[in-house]
Amino acid sequence: MKPARLMKVFVTGPLPAEGRAALAQAADCEVEQWNSDDPIPRKDLEQGVVGAHGLLCRLSDRVDKKLLDAAGANLRVISTLSVGVDHLALDEIKKRGIRVGYTPGVLTDATAELAVSLLLTTCRRLPEAIEEVKNGGWSSWSPLWMCGYGLSQSTVGIVGLGRIGQAIARRLKPFGVQRFLYTGRQPRPQEAAEFQAEFVPIAQLAAESDFIVVSCSLTPATMGLCNKDFFQKMKNTAIFINISRGDVVNQEDLYQALASGQIAAAGLDVTTPEPLPPSHPLLTLKNCVILPHIGSATYKTRNTMSLLAANNLLAGLRGEAMPSELEL
């Protein structure tokens, strides 16, 4: 028997099977959903949240004051299908006493695997090599043709030694990396001990690293962190990888660094904007590998994320402890 009064839940797009099933079994909720994998248009989002008690959103959905006003006083819980929360107006959400659920931890391994894949793809010039096979450029053997850079005896700098940064270092260590450097808000000696990683200023990390992997959160302090000054300090043989957020990087400065040979190559799983327009200058460069933000894109991870997001939402609506609640 259903409760006399159902709680309205608005979901901004289709969920993988496990999350979808969890919501379908919630007898105390009435679920409305945007039924397209394309981002929900702003007008439809503002209409959909009206009167909602719970919102299950994606990273592409901007939850700001205007949207919260449109939702109204019923809104008690926001659950995001992401570990990042830079799309949420957290100060405004906190002011209204709304609880927030997110999905940390469950995507760490998949994202770290993707980061290592992107690093190897970039430093060994795999897209270029594949294209040479396809277009007839593969002829006779030549000693320097398609040469790239290897990890053995290298120095790897990690910007942000959180869960994902540690998982990346853990996977890179067996490749024979000689030295790990890291930077962030503060030293993390306990976590760094596993890799004998050294906490250094960001300028030193840029100057001494052969490979730089950006895995920090997007905050006011990290916005535009990797800019002209940063790239000018890097070695001209260095590889730059970003799997954090596009806004951590000044993309115009990155383009100039790549086009001029200031740095060797870059691999990006995140950009600004997303999706990146096909006409963007970065896409004209052979030494820039760009992926469509697929860090967590394994079937298992996305299913686990969707279930966690659904359970966060339902627990919050029922006044229970969320499996993963963001402390505001």
mmCIF file of C-alpha atoms in Angstrom, residues 4-287:
data_model
loop_
_atom_site.group_PDB
_atom_site.id
_atom_site.type_symbol
_atom_site.label_atom_id
_atom_site.label_comp_id
_atom_site.label_asym_id
_atom_site.label_seq_id
_atom_site.Cartn_x
_atom_site.Cartn_y
_atom_site.Cartn_z
ATOM 1 C CA ALA A 4 -1.032 8.810 1.234
ATOM 2 C CA ARG A 5 1.410 11.535 0.246
ATOM 3 C CA LEU A 6 4.231 10.743 -2.142
ATOM 4 C CA MET A 7 7.488 12.687 -2.264
ATOM 5 C CA LYS A 8 8.279 14.075 -5.686
ATOM 6 C CA VAL A 9 11.695 13.174 -7.094
ATOM 7 C CA PHE A 10 13.029 14.755 -10.272
ATOM 8 C CA VAL A 11 15.823 12.965 -12.154
ATOM 9 C CA THR A 12 17.633 14.929 -14.863
ATOM 10 C CA GLY A 13 18.359 11.959 -17.139
ATOM 11 C CA PRO A 14 18.198 8.174 -17.511
ATOM 12 C CA LEU A 15 20.078 6.177 -14.880
ATOM 13 C CA PRO A 16 21.978 2.894 -15.257
ATOM 14 C CA ALA A 17 20.022 -0.180 -14.223
ATOM 15 C CA GLU A 18 20.909 -0.409 -10.520
ATOM 16 C CA GLY A 19 20.034 3.192 -9.699
ATOM 17 C CA ARG A 20 16.902 3.033 -11.816
ATOM 18 C CA ALA A 21 15.741 -0.093 -9.960
ATOM 19 C CA ALA A 22 16.354 1.473 -6.546
ATOM 20 C CA LEU A 23 14.140 4.449 -7.372
ATOM 21 C CA ALA A 24 11.466 2.267 -8.978
ATOM 22 C CA GLN A 25 11.162 0.283 -5.742
ATOM 23 C CA ALA A 26 10.695 3.393 -3.573
ATOM 24 C CA ALA A 27 6.997 3.209 -2.726
ATOM 25 C CA ASP A 28 7.105 6.575 -0.945
ATOM 26 C CA CYS A 29 8.330 8.484 -4.009
ATOM 27 C CA GLU A 30 6.843 9.682 -7.254
ATOM 28 C CA VAL A 31 9.662 9.818 -9.800
ATOM 29 C CA GLU A 32 9.699 12.152 -12.787
ATOM 30 C CA GLN A 33 12.590 11.878 -15.222
ATOM 31 C CA TRP A 34 14.028 13.655 -18.241
ATOM 32 C CA ASN A 35 14.163 10.798 -20.734
ATOM 33 C CA SER A 36 17.163 11.736 -22.864
ATOM 34 C CA ASP A 37 20.890 11.249 -22.463
ATOM 35 C CA ASP A 38 21.374 14.762 -23.826
ATOM 36 C CA PRO A 39 21.633 17.430 -21.113
ATOM 37 C CA ILE A 40 18.234 18.664 -20.035
ATOM 38 C CA PRO A 41 17.483 22.151 -21.395
ATOM 39 C CA ARG A 42 17.496 24.793 -18.691
ATOM 40 C CA LYS A 43 13.825 25.654 -19.168
ATOM 41 C CA ASP A 44 12.788 22.010 -18.760
ATOM 42 C CA LEU A 45 15.019 21.642 -15.705
ATOM 43 C CA GLU A 46 13.450 24.667 -14.034
ATOM 44 C CA GLN A 47 9.970 23.340 -14.782
ATOM 45 C CA GLY A 48 10.824 19.798 -13.684
ATOM 46 C CA VAL A 49 12.060 20.729 -10.225
ATOM 47 C CA VAL A 50 8.965 22.722 -9.275
ATOM 48 C CA GLY A 51 7.618 21.252 -6.032
ATOM 49 C CA ALA A 52 10.257 18.492 -5.929
ATOM 50 C CA HIS A 53 11.346 17.102 -2.569
ATOM 51 C CA GLY A 54 14.448 15.511 -4.100
ATOM 52 C CA LEU A 55 16.644 16.206 -7.133
ATOM 53 C CA LEU A 56 19.002 13.654 -8.688
ATOM 54 C CA CYS A 57 21.272 15.563 -11.047
ATOM 55 C CA ARG A 58 24.345 15.216 -13.200
ATOM 56 C CA LEU A 59 27.587 17.170 -13.420
ATOM 57 C CA SER A 60 26.197 19.016 -16.445
ATOM 58 C CA ASP A 61 23.232 20.402 -14.475
ATOM 59 C CA ARG A 62 23.912 23.792 -12.901
ATOM 60 C CA VAL A 63 22.123 24.004 -9.571
ATOM 61 C CA ASP A 64 22.135 27.691 -8.712
ATOM 62 C CA LYS A 65 19.940 30.125 -6.791
ATOM 63 C CA LYS A 66 17.523 30.496 -9.682
ATOM 64 C CA LEU A 67 16.964 26.742 -9.900
ATOM 65 C CA LEU A 68 16.575 26.443 -6.125
ATOM 66 C CA ASP A 69 14.005 29.239 -6.203
ATOM 67 C CA ALA A 70 12.136 27.418 -8.968
ATOM 68 C CA ALA A 71 12.111 24.210 -6.918
ATOM 69 C CA GLY A 72 10.604 25.928 -3.921
ATOM 70 C CA ALA A 73 10.487 25.146 -0.225
ATOM 71 C CA ASN A 74 9.804 21.410 -0.649
ATOM 72 C CA LEU A 75 13.339 20.654 -1.851
ATOM 73 C CA ARG A 76 15.179 18.793 0.912
ATOM 74 C CA VAL A 77 17.803 16.695 -0.878
ATOM 75 C CA ILE A 78 20.092 17.035 -3.892
ATOM 76 C CA SER A 79 21.960 13.928 -4.992
ATOM 77 C CA THR A 80 24.560 14.339 -7.721
ATOM 78 C CA LEU A 81 25.787 11.525 -9.949
ATOM 79 C CA SER A 82 29.377 12.692 -9.541
ATOM 80 C CA VAL A 83 32.191 13.122 -7.071
ATOM 81 C CA GLY A 84 32.692 16.727 -8.192
ATOM 82 C CA VAL A 85 30.303 19.339 -6.816
ATOM 83 C CA ASP A 86 31.478 22.501 -8.579
ATOM 84 C CA HIS A 87 28.130 22.631 -10.443
ATOM 85 C CA LEU A 88 26.286 23.114 -7.142
ATOM 86 C CA ALA A 89 25.821 26.506 -5.435
ATOM 87 C CA LEU A 90 26.851 25.066 -2.083
ATOM 88 C CA ASP A 91 26.561 28.272 -0.054
ATOM 89 C CA GLU A 92 22.991 28.807 -1.234
ATOM 90 C CA ILE A 93 22.153 25.130 -0.700
ATOM 91 C CA LYS A 94 23.537 25.222 2.836
ATOM 92 C CA LYS A 95 21.589 28.392 3.596
ATOM 93 C CA ARG A 96 18.363 26.578 2.723
ATOM 94 C CA GLY A 97 19.172 23.521 4.841
ATOM 95 C CA ILE A 98 19.238 21.181 1.834
ATOM 96 C CA ARG A 99 21.281 17.995 2.188
ATOM 97 C CA VAL A 100 23.678 16.948 -0.570
ATOM 98 C CA GLY A 101 24.736 13.445 -1.581
ATOM 99 C CA TYR A 102 27.606 12.652 -3.948
ATOM 100 C CA THR A 103 29.556 9.614 -5.176
ATOM 101 C CA PRO A 104 33.171 9.648 -3.929
ATOM 102 C CA GLY A 105 35.361 6.563 -3.788
ATOM 103 C CA VAL A 106 33.369 4.396 -6.179
ATOM 104 C CA LEU A 107 34.909 5.965 -9.297
ATOM 105 C CA THR A 108 38.498 6.201 -8.019
ATOM 106 C CA ASP A 109 39.836 3.053 -9.697
ATOM 107 C CA ALA A 110 38.155 3.648 -13.046
ATOM 108 C CA THR A 111 39.340 7.264 -13.177
ATOM 109 C CA ALA A 112 42.895 6.303 -12.225
ATOM 110 C CA GLU A 113 42.938 3.617 -14.930
ATOM 111 C CA LEU A 114 41.787 6.178 -17.476
ATOM 112 C CA ALA A 115 44.435 8.663 -16.327
ATOM 113 C CA VAL A 116 47.203 6.106 -16.846
ATOM 114 C CA SER A 117 45.721 5.079 -20.204
ATOM 115 C CA LEU A 118 45.621 8.714 -21.318
ATOM 116 C CA LEU A 119 49.169 9.326 -20.129
ATOM 117 C CA LEU A 120 50.523 6.331 -22.052
ATOM 118 C CA THR A 121 48.433 7.156 -25.118
ATOM 119 C CA THR A 122 49.795 10.693 -25.122
ATOM 120 C CA CYS A 123 53.447 10.070 -24.312
ATOM 121 C CA ARG A 124 53.778 7.200 -26.811
ATOM 122 C CA ARG A 125 51.847 9.115 -29.513
ATOM 123 C CA LEU A 126 49.337 6.326 -30.116
ATOM 124 C CA PRO A 127 46.695 8.384 -31.981
ATOM 125 C CA GLU A 128 49.373 9.624 -34.388
ATOM 126 C CA ALA A 129 50.714 6.099 -34.878
ATOM 127 C CA ILE A 130 47.245 4.673 -35.565
ATOM 128 C CA GLU A 131 46.595 7.423 -38.100
ATOM 129 C CA GLU A 132 49.900 6.669 -39.873
ATOM 130 C CA VAL A 133 48.842 3.033 -40.267
ATOM 131 C CA LYS A 134 45.494 4.099 -41.720
ATOM 132 C CA ASN A 135 46.745 6.790 -44.102
ATOM 133 C CA GLY A 136 49.710 4.908 -45.564
ATOM 134 C CA GLY A 137 52.371 6.759 -43.612
ATOM 135 C CA TRP A 138 53.805 3.477 -42.291
ATOM 136 C CA SER A 139 56.588 2.612 -44.730
ATOM 137 C CA SER A 140 60.068 1.462 -43.794
ATOM 138 C CA TRP A 141 61.529 1.357 -40.287
ATOM 139 C CA SER A 142 63.292 4.507 -39.100
ATOM 140 C CA PRO A 143 65.084 4.870 -35.755
ATOM 141 C CA LEU A 144 63.330 8.059 -34.591
ATOM 142 C CA TRP A 145 59.948 7.703 -36.323
ATOM 143 C CA MET A 146 56.999 7.846 -33.893
ATOM 144 C CA CYS A 147 59.303 8.100 -30.870
ATOM 145 C CA GLY A 148 57.800 9.315 -27.626
ATOM 146 C CA TYR A 149 58.697 9.388 -23.947
ATOM 147 C CA GLY A 150 58.835 6.561 -21.402
ATOM 148 C CA LEU A 151 58.068 6.386 -17.683
ATOM 149 C CA SER A 152 61.146 4.428 -16.602
ATOM 150 C CA GLN A 153 63.474 6.543 -14.425
ATOM 151 C CA SER A 154 61.150 9.535 -14.787
ATOM 152 C CA THR A 155 59.814 12.111 -12.348
ATOM 153 C CA VAL A 156 56.019 12.296 -12.068
ATOM 154 C CA GLY A 157 54.320 15.324 -10.533
ATOM 155 C CA ILE A 158 50.768 14.983 -9.214
ATOM 156 C CA VAL A 159 48.664 18.070 -8.586
ATOM 157 C CA GLY A 160 46.285 16.895 -5.868
ATOM 158 C CA LEU A 161 47.231 13.727 -3.968
ATOM 159 C CA GLY A 162 43.691 12.800 -2.970
ATOM 160 C CA ARG A 163 42.032 9.421 -3.515
ATOM 161 C CA ILE A 164 42.384 9.576 -7.294
ATOM 162 C CA GLY A 165 45.890 11.072 -7.201
ATOM 163 C CA GLN A 166 47.059 8.261 -4.924
ATOM 164 C CA ALA A 167 45.435 5.624 -7.130
ATOM 165 C CA ILE A 168 47.236 7.072 -10.170
ATOM 166 C CA ALA A 169 50.601 7.035 -8.372
ATOM 167 C CA ARG A 170 49.956 3.457 -7.247
ATOM 168 C CA ARG A 171 49.446 2.376 -10.856
ATOM 169 C CA LEU A 172 52.397 4.340 -12.226
ATOM 170 C CA LYS A 173 54.951 3.144 -9.666
ATOM 171 C CA PRO A 174 55.471 -0.317 -11.260
ATOM 172 C CA PHE A 175 56.459 1.373 -14.542
ATOM 173 C CA GLY A 176 59.758 2.287 -12.891
ATOM 174 C CA VAL A 177 59.037 5.896 -11.968
ATOM 175 C CA GLN A 178 62.089 7.156 -10.095
ATOM 176 C CA ARG A 179 60.542 10.050 -8.191
ATOM 177 C CA PHE A 180 57.083 11.320 -7.289
ATOM 178 C CA LEU A 181 56.365 14.955 -6.486
ATOM 179 C CA TYR A 182 53.034 16.352 -5.360
ATOM 180 C CA THR A 183 51.434 19.637 -4.468
ATOM 181 C CA GLY A 184 48.160 20.660 -2.859
ATOM 182 C CA ARG A 185 46.657 22.635 -0.012
ATOM 183 C CA GLN A 186 48.879 20.940 2.554
ATOM 184 C CA PRO A 187 51.377 18.076 2.916
ATOM 185 C CA ARG A 188 49.900 14.568 3.218
ATOM 186 C CA PRO A 189 52.845 12.628 4.673
ATOM 187 C CA GLN A 190 50.861 9.524 5.576
ATOM 188 C CA GLU A 191 49.433 9.109 2.080
ATOM 189 C CA ALA A 192 52.675 10.154 0.363
ATOM 190 C CA ALA A 193 54.769 7.587 2.246
ATOM 191 C CA GLU A 194 53.596 4.732 0.000
ATOM 192 C CA PHE A 195 55.269 6.412 -2.995
ATOM 193 C CA GLN A 196 58.026 8.300 -1.143
ATOM 194 C CA ALA A 197 56.401 11.336 -2.736
ATOM 195 C CA GLU A 198 57.814 14.784 -1.952
ATOM 196 C CA PHE A 199 55.563 17.756 -1.186
ATOM 197 C CA VAL A 200 56.867 20.710 -3.207
ATOM 198 C CA PRO A 201 55.684 24.152 -4.367
ATOM 199 C CA ILE A 202 53.814 24.037 -7.646
ATOM 200 C CA ALA A 203 56.586 25.944 -9.454
ATOM 201 C CA GLN A 204 59.109 23.263 -8.482
ATOM 202 C CA LEU A 205 56.725 20.493 -9.532
ATOM 203 C CA ALA A 206 56.290 22.136 -12.948
ATOM 204 C CA ALA A 207 60.027 22.595 -13.441
ATOM 205 C CA GLU A 208 61.225 19.152 -12.334
ATOM 206 C CA SER A 209 58.514 16.765 -13.588
ATOM 207 C CA ASP A 210 58.693 14.732 -16.779
ATOM 208 C CA PHE A 211 54.985 13.956 -16.485
ATOM 209 C CA ILE A 212 52.402 16.112 -14.725
ATOM 210 C CA VAL A 213 48.979 14.717 -13.806
ATOM 211 C CA VAL A 214 46.323 17.131 -12.567
ATOM 212 C CA SER A 215 43.820 15.396 -10.278
ATOM 213 C CA CYS A 216 42.767 18.166 -7.884
ATOM 214 C CA SER A 217 39.297 19.508 -7.177
ATOM 215 C CA LEU A 218 38.092 22.680 -8.858
ATOM 216 C CA THR A 219 38.075 25.444 -6.248
ATOM 217 C CA PRO A 220 38.676 29.211 -6.387
ATOM 218 C CA ALA A 221 42.319 28.434 -5.574
ATOM 219 C CA THR A 222 42.741 25.960 -8.460
ATOM 220 C CA MET A 223 40.765 27.879 -11.098
ATOM 221 C CA GLY A 224 43.221 28.637 -13.922
ATOM 222 C CA LEU A 225 46.072 27.134 -11.898
ATOM 223 C CA CYS A 226 47.796 25.715 -14.982
ATOM 224 C CA ASN A 227 48.472 28.857 -16.997
ATOM 225 C CA LYS A 228 51.200 30.508 -19.052
ATOM 226 C CA ASP A 229 53.557 30.840 -16.081
ATOM 227 C CA PHE A 230 53.046 27.181 -15.191
ATOM 228 C CA PHE A 231 53.687 25.906 -18.729
ATOM 229 C CA GLN A 232 56.758 28.127 -19.151
ATOM 230 C CA LYS A 233 58.322 26.434 -16.126
ATOM 231 C CA MET A 234 57.795 22.945 -17.582
ATOM 232 C CA LYS A 235 60.439 21.029 -19.517
ATOM 233 C CA ASN A 236 59.998 21.066 -23.300
ATOM 234 C CA THR A 237 59.997 17.255 -23.137
ATOM 235 C CA ALA A 238 57.286 17.123 -20.463
ATOM 236 C CA ILE A 239 53.800 15.603 -20.820
ATOM 237 C CA PHE A 240 50.771 17.307 -19.241
ATOM 238 C CA ILE A 241 47.662 15.301 -18.273
ATOM 239 C CA ASN A 242 44.405 16.731 -16.875
ATOM 240 C CA ILE A 243 41.657 14.485 -15.523
ATOM 241 C CA SER A 244 40.279 16.928 -12.936
ATOM 242 C CA ARG A 245 38.200 19.810 -14.335
ATOM 243 C CA GLY A 246 38.660 21.852 -17.485
ATOM 244 C CA ASP A 247 38.678 25.177 -15.625
ATOM 245 C CA VAL A 248 41.851 24.237 -13.756
ATOM 246 C CA VAL A 249 43.646 24.878 -17.066
ATOM 247 C CA ASN A 250 43.877 28.064 -19.099
ATOM 248 C CA GLN A 251 43.290 26.404 -22.482
ATOM 249 C CA GLU A 252 44.567 29.354 -24.541
ATOM 250 C CA ASP A 253 47.849 29.203 -22.648
ATOM 251 C CA LEU A 254 47.960 25.428 -23.092
ATOM 252 C CA TYR A 255 47.414 25.784 -26.843
ATOM 253 C CA GLN A 256 50.302 28.239 -27.115
ATOM 254 C CA ALA A 257 52.574 25.980 -25.049
ATOM 255 C CA LEU A 258 51.795 22.994 -27.278
ATOM 256 C CA ALA A 259 51.903 24.836 -30.597
ATOM 257 C CA SER A 260 55.216 26.529 -29.783
ATOM 258 C CA GLY A 261 56.903 23.381 -28.481
ATOM 259 C CA GLN A 262 57.166 24.801 -24.953
ATOM 260 C CA ILE A 263 55.901 21.396 -23.744
ATOM 261 C CA ALA A 264 55.901 18.088 -25.605
ATOM 262 C CA ALA A 265 52.271 16.992 -25.424
ATOM 263 C CA ALA A 266 49.042 17.057 -23.449
ATOM 264 C CA GLY A 267 46.234 14.618 -22.745
ATOM 265 C CA LEU A 268 42.884 15.940 -21.528
ATOM 266 C CA ASP A 269 39.815 14.078 -20.322
ATOM 267 C CA VAL A 270 38.192 17.343 -19.276
ATOM 268 C CA THR A 271 37.803 20.641 -21.112
ATOM 269 C CA THR A 272 36.020 23.975 -21.026
ATOM 270 C CA PRO A 273 33.386 23.887 -22.327
ATOM 271 C CA GLU A 274 32.141 20.312 -22.475
ATOM 272 C CA PRO A 275 31.608 19.142 -25.121
ATOM 273 C CA LEU A 276 34.492 20.970 -26.766
ATOM 274 C CA PRO A 277 33.459 22.497 -30.126
ATOM 275 C CA PRO A 278 34.965 20.567 -33.081
ATOM 276 C CA SER A 279 36.456 23.861 -34.297
ATOM 277 C CA HIS A 280 38.461 24.417 -31.097
ATOM 278 C CA PRO A 281 42.173 25.158 -31.794
ATOM 279 C CA LEU A 282 43.363 22.398 -29.438
ATOM 280 C CA LEU A 283 41.801 19.819 -31.787
ATOM 281 C CA THR A 284 44.111 20.935 -34.602
ATOM 282 C CA LEU A 285 47.213 19.807 -32.708
ATOM 283 C CA LYS A 286 48.760 16.372 -33.166
ATOM 284 C CA ASN A 287 50.385 16.597 -29.741
#
